[in-house]
Coordinates of N, CA and C in Angstrom, one line a residue:
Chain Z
X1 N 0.8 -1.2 0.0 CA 0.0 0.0 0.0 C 0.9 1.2 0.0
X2 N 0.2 2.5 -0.1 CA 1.0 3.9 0.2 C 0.7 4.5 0.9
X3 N 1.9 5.1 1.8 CA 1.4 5.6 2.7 C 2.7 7.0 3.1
X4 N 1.8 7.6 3.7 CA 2.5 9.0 4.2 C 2.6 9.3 5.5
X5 N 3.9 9.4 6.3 CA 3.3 9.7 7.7 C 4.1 10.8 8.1
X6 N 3.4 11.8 8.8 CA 3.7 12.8 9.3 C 3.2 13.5 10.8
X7 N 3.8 13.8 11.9 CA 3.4 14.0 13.3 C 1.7 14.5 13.1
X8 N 0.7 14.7 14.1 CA 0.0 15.0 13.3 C 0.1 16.7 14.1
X9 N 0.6 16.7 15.4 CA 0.8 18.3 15.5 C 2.2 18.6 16.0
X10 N 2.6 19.9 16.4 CA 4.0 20.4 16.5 C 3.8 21.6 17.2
X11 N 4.5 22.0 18.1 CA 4.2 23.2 18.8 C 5.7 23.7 19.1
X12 N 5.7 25.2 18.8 CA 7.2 26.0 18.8 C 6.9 27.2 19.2
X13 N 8.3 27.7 19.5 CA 8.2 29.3 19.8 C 8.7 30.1 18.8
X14 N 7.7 31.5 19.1 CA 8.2 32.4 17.9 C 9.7 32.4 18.1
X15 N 10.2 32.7 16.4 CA 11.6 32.8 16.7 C 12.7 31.7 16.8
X16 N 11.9 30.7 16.6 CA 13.3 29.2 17.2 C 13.0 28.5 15.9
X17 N 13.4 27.5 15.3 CA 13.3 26.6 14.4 C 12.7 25.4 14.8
X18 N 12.3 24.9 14.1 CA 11.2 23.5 14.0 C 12.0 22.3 12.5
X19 N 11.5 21.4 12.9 CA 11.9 20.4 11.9 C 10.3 19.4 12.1
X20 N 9.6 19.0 10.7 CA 8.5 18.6 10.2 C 9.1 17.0 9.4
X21 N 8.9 16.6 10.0 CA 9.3 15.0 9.6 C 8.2 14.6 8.8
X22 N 8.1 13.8 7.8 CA 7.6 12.9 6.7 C 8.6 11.8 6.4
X23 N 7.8 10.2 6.2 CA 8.2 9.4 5.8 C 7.0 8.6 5.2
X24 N 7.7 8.4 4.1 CA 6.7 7.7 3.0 C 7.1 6.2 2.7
X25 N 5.9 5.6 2.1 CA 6.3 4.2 0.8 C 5.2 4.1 -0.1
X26 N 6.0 4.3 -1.3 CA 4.7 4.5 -2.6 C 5.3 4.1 -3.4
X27 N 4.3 3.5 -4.5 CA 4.6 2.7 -5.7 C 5.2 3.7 -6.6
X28 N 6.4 3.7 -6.1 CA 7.2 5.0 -7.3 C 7.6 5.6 -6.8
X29 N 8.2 7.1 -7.1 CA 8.7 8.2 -6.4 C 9.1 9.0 -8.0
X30 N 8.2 10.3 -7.9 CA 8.8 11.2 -8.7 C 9.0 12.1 -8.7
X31 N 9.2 12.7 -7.1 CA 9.1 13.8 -6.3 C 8.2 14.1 -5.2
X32 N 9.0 14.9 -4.3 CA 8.2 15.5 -2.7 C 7.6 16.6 -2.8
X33 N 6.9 16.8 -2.4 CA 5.8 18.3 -2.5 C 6.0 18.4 -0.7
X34 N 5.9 19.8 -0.6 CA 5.9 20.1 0.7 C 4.2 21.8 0.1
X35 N 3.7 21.5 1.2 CA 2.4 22.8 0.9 C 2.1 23.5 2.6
X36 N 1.7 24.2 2.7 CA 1.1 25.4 3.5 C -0.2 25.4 3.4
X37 N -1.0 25.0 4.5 CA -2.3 25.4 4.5 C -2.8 26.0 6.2
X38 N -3.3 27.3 5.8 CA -4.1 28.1 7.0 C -5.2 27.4 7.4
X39 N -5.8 27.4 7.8 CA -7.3 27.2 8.9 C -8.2 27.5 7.8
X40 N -9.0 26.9 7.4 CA -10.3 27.6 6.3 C -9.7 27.7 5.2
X41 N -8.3 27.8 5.0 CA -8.0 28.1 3.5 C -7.7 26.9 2.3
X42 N -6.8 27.0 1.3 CA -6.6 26.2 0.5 C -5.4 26.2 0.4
X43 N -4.6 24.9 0.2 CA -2.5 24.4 0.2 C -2.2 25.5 -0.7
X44 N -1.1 26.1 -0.1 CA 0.0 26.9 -1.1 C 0.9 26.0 -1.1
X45 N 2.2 26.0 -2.4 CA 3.1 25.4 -2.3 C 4.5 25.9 -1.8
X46 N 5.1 25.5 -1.0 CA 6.3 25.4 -0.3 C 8.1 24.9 -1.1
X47 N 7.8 23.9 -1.5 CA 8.9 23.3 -2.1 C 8.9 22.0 -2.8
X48 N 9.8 21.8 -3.3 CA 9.6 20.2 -4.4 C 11.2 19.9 -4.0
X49 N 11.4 18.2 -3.9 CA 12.3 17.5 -4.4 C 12.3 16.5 -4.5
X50 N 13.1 16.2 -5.4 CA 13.2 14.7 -6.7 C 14.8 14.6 -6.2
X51 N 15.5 15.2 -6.2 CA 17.2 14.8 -5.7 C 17.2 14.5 -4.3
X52 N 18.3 14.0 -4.0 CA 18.8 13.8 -2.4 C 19.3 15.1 -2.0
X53 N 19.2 16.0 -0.6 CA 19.4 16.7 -0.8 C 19.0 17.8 -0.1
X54 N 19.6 18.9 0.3 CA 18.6 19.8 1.0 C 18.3 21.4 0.1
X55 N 17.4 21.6 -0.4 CA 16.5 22.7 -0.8 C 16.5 23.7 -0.1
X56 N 17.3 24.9 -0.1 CA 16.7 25.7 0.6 C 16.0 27.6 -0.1
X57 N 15.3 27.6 0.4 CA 14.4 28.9 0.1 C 13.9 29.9 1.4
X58 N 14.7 30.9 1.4 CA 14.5 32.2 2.5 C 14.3 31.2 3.7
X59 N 13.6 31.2 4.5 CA 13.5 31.0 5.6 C 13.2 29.4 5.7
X60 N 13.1 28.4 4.9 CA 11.9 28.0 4.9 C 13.1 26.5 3.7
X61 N 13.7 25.2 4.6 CA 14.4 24.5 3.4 C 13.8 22.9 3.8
X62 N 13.5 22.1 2.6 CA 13.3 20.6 2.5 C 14.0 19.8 2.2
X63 N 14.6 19.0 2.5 CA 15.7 18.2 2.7 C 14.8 16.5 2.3
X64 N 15.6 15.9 1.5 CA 15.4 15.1 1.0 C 16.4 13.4 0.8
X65 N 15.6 12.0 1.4 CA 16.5 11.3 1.3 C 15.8 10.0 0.5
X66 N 15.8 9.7 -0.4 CA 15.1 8.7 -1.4 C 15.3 7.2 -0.4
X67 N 16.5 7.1 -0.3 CA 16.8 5.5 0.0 C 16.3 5.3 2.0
X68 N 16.1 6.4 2.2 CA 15.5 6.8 2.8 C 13.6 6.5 3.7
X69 N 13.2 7.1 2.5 CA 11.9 7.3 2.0 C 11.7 8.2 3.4
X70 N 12.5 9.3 3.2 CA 12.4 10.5 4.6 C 12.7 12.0 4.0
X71 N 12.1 13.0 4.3 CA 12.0 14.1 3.6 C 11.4 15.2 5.2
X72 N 12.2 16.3 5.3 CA 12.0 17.0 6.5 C 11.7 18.5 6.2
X73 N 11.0 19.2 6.2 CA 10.5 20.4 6.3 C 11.2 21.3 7.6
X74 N 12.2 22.2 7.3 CA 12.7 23.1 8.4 C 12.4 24.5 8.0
X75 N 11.9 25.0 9.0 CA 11.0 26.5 9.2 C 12.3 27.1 10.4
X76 N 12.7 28.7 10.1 CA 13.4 29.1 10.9 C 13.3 30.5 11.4
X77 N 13.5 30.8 12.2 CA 12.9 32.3 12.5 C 11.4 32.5 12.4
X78 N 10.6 31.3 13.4 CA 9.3 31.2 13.1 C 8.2 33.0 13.6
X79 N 7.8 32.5 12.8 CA 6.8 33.7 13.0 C 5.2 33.4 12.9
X80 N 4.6 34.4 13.9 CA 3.1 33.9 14.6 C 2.3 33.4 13.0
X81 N 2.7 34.1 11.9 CA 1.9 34.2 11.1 C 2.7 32.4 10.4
X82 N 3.4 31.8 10.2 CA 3.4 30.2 10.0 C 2.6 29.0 10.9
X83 N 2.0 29.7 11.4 CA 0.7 28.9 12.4 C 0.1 28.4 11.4
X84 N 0.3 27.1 10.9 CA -0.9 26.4 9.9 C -0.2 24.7 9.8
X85 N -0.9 24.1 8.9 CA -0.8 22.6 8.6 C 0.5 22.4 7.1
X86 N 1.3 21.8 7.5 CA 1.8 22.0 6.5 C 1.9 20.1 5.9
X87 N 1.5 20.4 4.6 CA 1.5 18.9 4.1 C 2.5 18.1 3.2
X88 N 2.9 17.0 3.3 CA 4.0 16.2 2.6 C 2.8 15.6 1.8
X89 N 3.6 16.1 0.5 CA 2.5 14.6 -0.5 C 3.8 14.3 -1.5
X90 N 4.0 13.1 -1.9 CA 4.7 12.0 -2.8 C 4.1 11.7 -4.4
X91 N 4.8 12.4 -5.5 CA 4.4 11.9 -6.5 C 4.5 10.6 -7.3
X92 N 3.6 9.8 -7.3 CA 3.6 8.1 -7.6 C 4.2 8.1 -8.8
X93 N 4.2 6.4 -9.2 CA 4.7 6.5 -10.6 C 3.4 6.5 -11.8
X94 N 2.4 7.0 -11.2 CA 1.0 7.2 -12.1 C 1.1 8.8 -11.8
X95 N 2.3 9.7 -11.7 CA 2.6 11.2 -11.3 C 1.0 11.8 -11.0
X96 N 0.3 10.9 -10.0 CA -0.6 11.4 -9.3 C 0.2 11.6 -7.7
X97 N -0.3 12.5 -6.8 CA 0.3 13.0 -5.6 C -0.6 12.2 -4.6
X98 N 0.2 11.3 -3.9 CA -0.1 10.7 -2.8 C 0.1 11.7 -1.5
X99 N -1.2 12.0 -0.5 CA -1.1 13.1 0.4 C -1.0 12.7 1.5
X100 N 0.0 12.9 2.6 CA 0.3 12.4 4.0 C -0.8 13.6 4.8
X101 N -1.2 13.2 6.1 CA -2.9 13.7 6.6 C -2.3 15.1 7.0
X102 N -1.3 15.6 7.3 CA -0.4 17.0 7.3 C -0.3 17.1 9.0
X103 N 1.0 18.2 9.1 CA 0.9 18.2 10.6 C 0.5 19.8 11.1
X104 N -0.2 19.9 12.2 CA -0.5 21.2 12.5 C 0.7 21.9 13.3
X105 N 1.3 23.2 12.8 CA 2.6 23.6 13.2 C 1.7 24.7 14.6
X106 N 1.7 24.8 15.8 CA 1.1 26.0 16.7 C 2.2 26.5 17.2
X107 N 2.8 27.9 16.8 CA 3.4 28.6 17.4 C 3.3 29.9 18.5
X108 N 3.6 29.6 19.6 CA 3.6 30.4 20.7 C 4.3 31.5 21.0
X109 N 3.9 32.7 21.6 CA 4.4 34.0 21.3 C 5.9 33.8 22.3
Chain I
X1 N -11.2 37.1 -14.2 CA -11.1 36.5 -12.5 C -9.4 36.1 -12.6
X2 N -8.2 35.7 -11.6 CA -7.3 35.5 -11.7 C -7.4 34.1 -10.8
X3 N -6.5 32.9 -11.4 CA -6.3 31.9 -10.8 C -7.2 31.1 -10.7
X4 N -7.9 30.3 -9.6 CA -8.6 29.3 -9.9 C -9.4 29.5 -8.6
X5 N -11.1 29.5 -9.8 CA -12.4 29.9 -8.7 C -13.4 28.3 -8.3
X6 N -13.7 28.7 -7.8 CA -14.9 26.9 -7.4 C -16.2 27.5 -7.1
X7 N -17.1 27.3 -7.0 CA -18.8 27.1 -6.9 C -19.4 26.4 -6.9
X8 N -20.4 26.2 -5.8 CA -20.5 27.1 -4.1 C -19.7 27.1 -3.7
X9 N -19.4 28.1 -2.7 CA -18.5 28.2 -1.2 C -18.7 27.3 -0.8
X10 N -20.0 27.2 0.0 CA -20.5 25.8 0.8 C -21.8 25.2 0.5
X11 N -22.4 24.4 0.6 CA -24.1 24.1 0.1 C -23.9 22.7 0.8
X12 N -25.5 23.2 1.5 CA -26.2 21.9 2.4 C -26.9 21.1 1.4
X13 N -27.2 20.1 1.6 CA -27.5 19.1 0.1 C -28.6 17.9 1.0
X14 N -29.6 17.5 0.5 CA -30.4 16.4 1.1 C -29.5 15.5 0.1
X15 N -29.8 13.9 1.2 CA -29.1 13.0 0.5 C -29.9 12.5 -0.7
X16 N -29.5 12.2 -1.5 CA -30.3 11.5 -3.1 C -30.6 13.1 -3.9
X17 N -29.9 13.8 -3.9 CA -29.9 14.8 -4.6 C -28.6 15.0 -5.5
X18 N -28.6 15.3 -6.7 CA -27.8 15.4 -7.9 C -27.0 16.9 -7.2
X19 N -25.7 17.1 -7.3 CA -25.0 18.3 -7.4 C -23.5 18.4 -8.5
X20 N -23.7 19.8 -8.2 CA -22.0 19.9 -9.4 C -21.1 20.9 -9.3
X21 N -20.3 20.6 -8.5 CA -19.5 21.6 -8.1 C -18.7 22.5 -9.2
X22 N -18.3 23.4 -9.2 CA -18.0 24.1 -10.4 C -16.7 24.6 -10.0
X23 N -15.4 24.4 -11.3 CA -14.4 24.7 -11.4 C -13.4 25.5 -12.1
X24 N -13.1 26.7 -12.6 CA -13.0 27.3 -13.6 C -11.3 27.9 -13.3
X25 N -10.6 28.0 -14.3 CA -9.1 28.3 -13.9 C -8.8 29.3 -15.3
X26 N -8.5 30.3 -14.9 CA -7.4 31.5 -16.5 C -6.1 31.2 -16.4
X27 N -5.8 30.3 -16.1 CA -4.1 30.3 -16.3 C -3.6 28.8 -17.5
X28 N -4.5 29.0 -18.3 CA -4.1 28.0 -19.1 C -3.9 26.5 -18.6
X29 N -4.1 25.9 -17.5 CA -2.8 25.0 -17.0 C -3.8 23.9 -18.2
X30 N -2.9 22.9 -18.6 CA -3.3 21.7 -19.0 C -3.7 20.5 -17.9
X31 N -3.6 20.6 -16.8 CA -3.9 19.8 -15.9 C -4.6 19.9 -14.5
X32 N -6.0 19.3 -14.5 CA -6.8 19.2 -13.2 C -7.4 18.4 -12.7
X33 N -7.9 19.0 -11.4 CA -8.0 17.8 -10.3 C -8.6 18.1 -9.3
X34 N -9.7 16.9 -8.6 CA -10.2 17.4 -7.8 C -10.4 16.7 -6.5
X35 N -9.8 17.2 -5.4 CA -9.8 16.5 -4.7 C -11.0 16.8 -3.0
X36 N -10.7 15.6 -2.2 CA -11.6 15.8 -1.0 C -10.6 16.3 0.0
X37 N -11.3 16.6 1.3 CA -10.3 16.7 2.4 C -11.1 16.6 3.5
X38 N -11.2 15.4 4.3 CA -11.6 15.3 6.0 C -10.9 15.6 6.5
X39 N -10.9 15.5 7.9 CA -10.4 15.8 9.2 C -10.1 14.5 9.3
X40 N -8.5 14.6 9.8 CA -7.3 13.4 9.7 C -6.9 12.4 8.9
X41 N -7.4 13.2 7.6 CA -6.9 12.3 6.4 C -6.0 13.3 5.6
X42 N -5.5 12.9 5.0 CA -4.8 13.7 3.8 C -5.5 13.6 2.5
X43 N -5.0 15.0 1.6 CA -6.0 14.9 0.1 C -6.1 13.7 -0.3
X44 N -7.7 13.3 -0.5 CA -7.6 12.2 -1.5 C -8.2 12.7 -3.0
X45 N -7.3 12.0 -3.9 CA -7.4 12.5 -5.4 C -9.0 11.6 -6.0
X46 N -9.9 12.4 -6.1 CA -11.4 12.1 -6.5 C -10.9 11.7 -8.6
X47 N -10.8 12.3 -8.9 CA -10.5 12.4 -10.6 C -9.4 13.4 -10.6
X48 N -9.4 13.0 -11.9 CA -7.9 14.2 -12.4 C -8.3 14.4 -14.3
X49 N -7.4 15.7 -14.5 CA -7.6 15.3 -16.1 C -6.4 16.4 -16.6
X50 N -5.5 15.2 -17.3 CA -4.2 16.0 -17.6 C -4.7 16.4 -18.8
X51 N -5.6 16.8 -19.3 CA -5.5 17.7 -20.8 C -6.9 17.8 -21.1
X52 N -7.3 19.0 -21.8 CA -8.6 19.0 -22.2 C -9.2 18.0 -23.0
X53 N -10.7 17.2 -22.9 CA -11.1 15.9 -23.5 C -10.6 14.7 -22.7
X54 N -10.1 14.5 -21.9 CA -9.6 13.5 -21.0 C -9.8 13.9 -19.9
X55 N -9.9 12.3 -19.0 CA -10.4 12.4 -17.6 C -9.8 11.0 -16.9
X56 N -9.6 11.0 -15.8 CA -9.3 9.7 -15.4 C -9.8 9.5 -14.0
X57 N -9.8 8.5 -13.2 CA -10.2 8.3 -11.8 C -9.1 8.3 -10.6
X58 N -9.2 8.5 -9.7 CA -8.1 8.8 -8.7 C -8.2 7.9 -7.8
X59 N -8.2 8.1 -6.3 CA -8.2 7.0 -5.7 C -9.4 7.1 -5.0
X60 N -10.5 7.6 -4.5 CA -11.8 7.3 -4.1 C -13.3 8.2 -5.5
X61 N -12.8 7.4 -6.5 CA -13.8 7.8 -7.7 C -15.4 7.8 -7.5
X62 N -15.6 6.5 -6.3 CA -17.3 6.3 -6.8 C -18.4 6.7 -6.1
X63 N -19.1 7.3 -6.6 CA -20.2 8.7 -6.4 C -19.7 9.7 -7.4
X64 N -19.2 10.1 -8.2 CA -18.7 11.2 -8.2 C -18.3 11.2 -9.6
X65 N -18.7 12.2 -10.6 CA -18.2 12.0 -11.9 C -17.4 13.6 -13.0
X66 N -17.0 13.5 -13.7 CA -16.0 14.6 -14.1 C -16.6 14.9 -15.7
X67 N -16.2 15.8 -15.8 CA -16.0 16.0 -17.8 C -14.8 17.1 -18.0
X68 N -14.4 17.2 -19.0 CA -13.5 18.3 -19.3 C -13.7 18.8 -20.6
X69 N -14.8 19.2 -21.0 CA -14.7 19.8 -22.2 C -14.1 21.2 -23.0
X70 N -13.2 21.9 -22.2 CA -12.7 22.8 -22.6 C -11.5 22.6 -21.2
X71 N -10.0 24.2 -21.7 CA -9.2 24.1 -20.8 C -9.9 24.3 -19.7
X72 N -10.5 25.4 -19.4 CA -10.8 26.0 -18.2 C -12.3 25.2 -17.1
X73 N -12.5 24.6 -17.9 CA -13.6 24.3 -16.5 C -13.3 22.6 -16.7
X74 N -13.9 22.2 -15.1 CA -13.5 21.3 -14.8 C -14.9 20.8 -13.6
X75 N -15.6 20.5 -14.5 CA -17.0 20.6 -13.2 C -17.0 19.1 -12.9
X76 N -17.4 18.9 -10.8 CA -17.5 17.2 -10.7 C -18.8 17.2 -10.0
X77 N -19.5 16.1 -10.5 CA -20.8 16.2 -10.6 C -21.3 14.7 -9.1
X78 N -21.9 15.0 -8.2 CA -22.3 14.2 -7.5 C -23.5 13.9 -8.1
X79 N -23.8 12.2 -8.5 CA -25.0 12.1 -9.0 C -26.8 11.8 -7.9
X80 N -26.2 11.3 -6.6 CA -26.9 11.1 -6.1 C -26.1 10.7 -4.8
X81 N -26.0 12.3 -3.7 CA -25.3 12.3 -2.7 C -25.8 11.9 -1.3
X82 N -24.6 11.1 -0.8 CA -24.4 10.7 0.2 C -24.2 11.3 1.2
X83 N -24.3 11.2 2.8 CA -24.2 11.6 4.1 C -22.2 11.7 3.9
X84 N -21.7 10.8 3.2 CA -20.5 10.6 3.5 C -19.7 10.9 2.7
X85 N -20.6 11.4 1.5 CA -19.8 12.7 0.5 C -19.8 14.0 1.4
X86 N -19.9 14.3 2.6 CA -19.4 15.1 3.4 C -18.2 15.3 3.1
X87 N -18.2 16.8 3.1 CA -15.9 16.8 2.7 C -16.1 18.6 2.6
X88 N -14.8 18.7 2.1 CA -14.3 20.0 1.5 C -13.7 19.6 0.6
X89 N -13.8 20.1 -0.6 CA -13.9 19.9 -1.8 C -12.9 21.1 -2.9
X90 N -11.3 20.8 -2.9 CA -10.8 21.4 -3.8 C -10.2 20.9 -5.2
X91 N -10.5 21.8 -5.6 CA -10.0 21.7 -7.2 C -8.8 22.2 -7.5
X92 N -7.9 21.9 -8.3 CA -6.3 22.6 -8.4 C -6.0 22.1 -9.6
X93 N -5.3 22.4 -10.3 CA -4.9 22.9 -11.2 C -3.5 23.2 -11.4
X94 N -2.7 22.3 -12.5 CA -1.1 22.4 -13.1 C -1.0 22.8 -14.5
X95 N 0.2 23.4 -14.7 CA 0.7 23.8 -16.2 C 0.4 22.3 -16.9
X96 N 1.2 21.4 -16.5 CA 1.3 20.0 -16.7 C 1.4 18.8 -15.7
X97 N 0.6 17.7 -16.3 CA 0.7 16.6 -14.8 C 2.3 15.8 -14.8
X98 N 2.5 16.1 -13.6 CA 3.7 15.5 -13.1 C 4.8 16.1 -13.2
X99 N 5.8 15.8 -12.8 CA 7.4 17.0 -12.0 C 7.2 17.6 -11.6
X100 N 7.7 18.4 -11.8 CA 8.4 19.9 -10.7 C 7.0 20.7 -11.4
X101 N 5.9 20.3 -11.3 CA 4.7 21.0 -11.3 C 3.7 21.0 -10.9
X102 N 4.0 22.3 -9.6 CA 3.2 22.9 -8.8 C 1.6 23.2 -8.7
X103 N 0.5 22.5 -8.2 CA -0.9 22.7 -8.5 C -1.0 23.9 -7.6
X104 N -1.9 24.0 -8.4 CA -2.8 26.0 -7.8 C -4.1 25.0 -7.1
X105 N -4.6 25.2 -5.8 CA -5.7 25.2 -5.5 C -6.5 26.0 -5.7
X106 N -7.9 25.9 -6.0 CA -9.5 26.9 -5.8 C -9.3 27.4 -3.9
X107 N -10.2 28.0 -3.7 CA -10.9 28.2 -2.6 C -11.8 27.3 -1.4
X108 N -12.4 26.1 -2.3 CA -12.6 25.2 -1.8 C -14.1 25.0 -1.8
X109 N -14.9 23.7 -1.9 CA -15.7 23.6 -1.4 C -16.5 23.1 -0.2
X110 N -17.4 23.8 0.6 CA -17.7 22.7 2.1 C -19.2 22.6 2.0
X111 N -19.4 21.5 1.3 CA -20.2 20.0 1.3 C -21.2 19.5 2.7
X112 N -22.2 19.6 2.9 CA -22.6 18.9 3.7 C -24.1 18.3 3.1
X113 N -24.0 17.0 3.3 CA -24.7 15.8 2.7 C -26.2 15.7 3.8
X114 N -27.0 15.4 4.2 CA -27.6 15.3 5.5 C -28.6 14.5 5.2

């Protein structure tokens, strides 16, 4: 079967860094999606990787290990306003996106 | 409109009633999709349709049916709804299906079956 697993919450303080663990097994692998989603809203996208490797972008890098099947979301210099669910999904070898249930990030002033 | 709209926001629905959520995107993409979302699951892929005239089934297809007759809309049609077609309901949308390409979600839809 496929499957995605990710904490399902996380709690930090403004200002300190967090690490968001995902670990998958899916019929294939043809890249990691990392997304952002608020309370009521709809996933923004965050980051993609297909290499081994760590990604990084402003504040905010995804690290990636195939043989692995482990991929980590690091947020730094948190701020009140990254209070949301952030989700790992896995694209299969049918390059449909398998979605892990996301974990809720609550940051404390 | 910019990016990608959905219709209704929300709608209460008696069970055994026909609905069709509505999907419409300006950004060209060649590829969409519509997915559900409960409380402690992750997206599940309802249908998808990487190009206009094509459609395919995802992983919880049945109740639930699609067409794509043009780029931009992408309507999924509940033929006769269930208590357990309860969800939120988004639609998203890619340049192209698969790689390093990023889906745009809608707004979303919230569904309630009764």
């Amino acid at each position: 079967g496929q499957n995605i697993d990710q904490p399902t919450e996380m709690t930090a303080t403004e200002g300190a860094i967090v690490q968001i663990n995902c670990t998958y097994q899916t019929s294939g692998f043809n890249g990691l999606f990392w997304y952002q989603q608020h309370a009521g809203e709809a996933p923004t996208f965050l980051s993609y990787n297909v290499l081994d490797g760590l990604e990084e972008k402003g504040r905010f890098s995804s690290f990636l290990s195939r043989s692995k099947g482990y991929s980590y979301l690091l947020l730094k210099e948190l701020q009140m306003k990254d209070s949301a669910s952030y989700l790992c999904a896995v694209e299969d070898s049918n390059y449909q996106l398998i979605w892990g249930a996301g974990t809720k990030l609550i940051i404390k002033p | 409109i910019a990016g990608i709209t959905q219709a209704p926001t929300s709608q209460i629905l008696a069970a055994g009633r026909r609905m069709t959520l509505r999907c419409t995107q300006d950004m060209r993409h060649n590829a969409m999709y519509w997915y559900r979302q409960d409380l402690g699951l992750g997206l599940r892929l309802i249908h998808y349709s990487n190009t206009a005239g094509t459609t395919g089934k995802g992983e919880v297809p049945d109740g639930y049916s699609v067409s794509r007759a043009n780029t931009d809309d992408f309507p999924l049609t509940l033929a006769s709804a269930v208590p357990s077609q309860t969800s939120v309901y988004f639609c998203a949308s890619s340049p192209l299906a698969g790689g390093n390409n990023e889906q745009f979600f809608g707004p979303g839809t919230r569904l309630t079956v009764l």
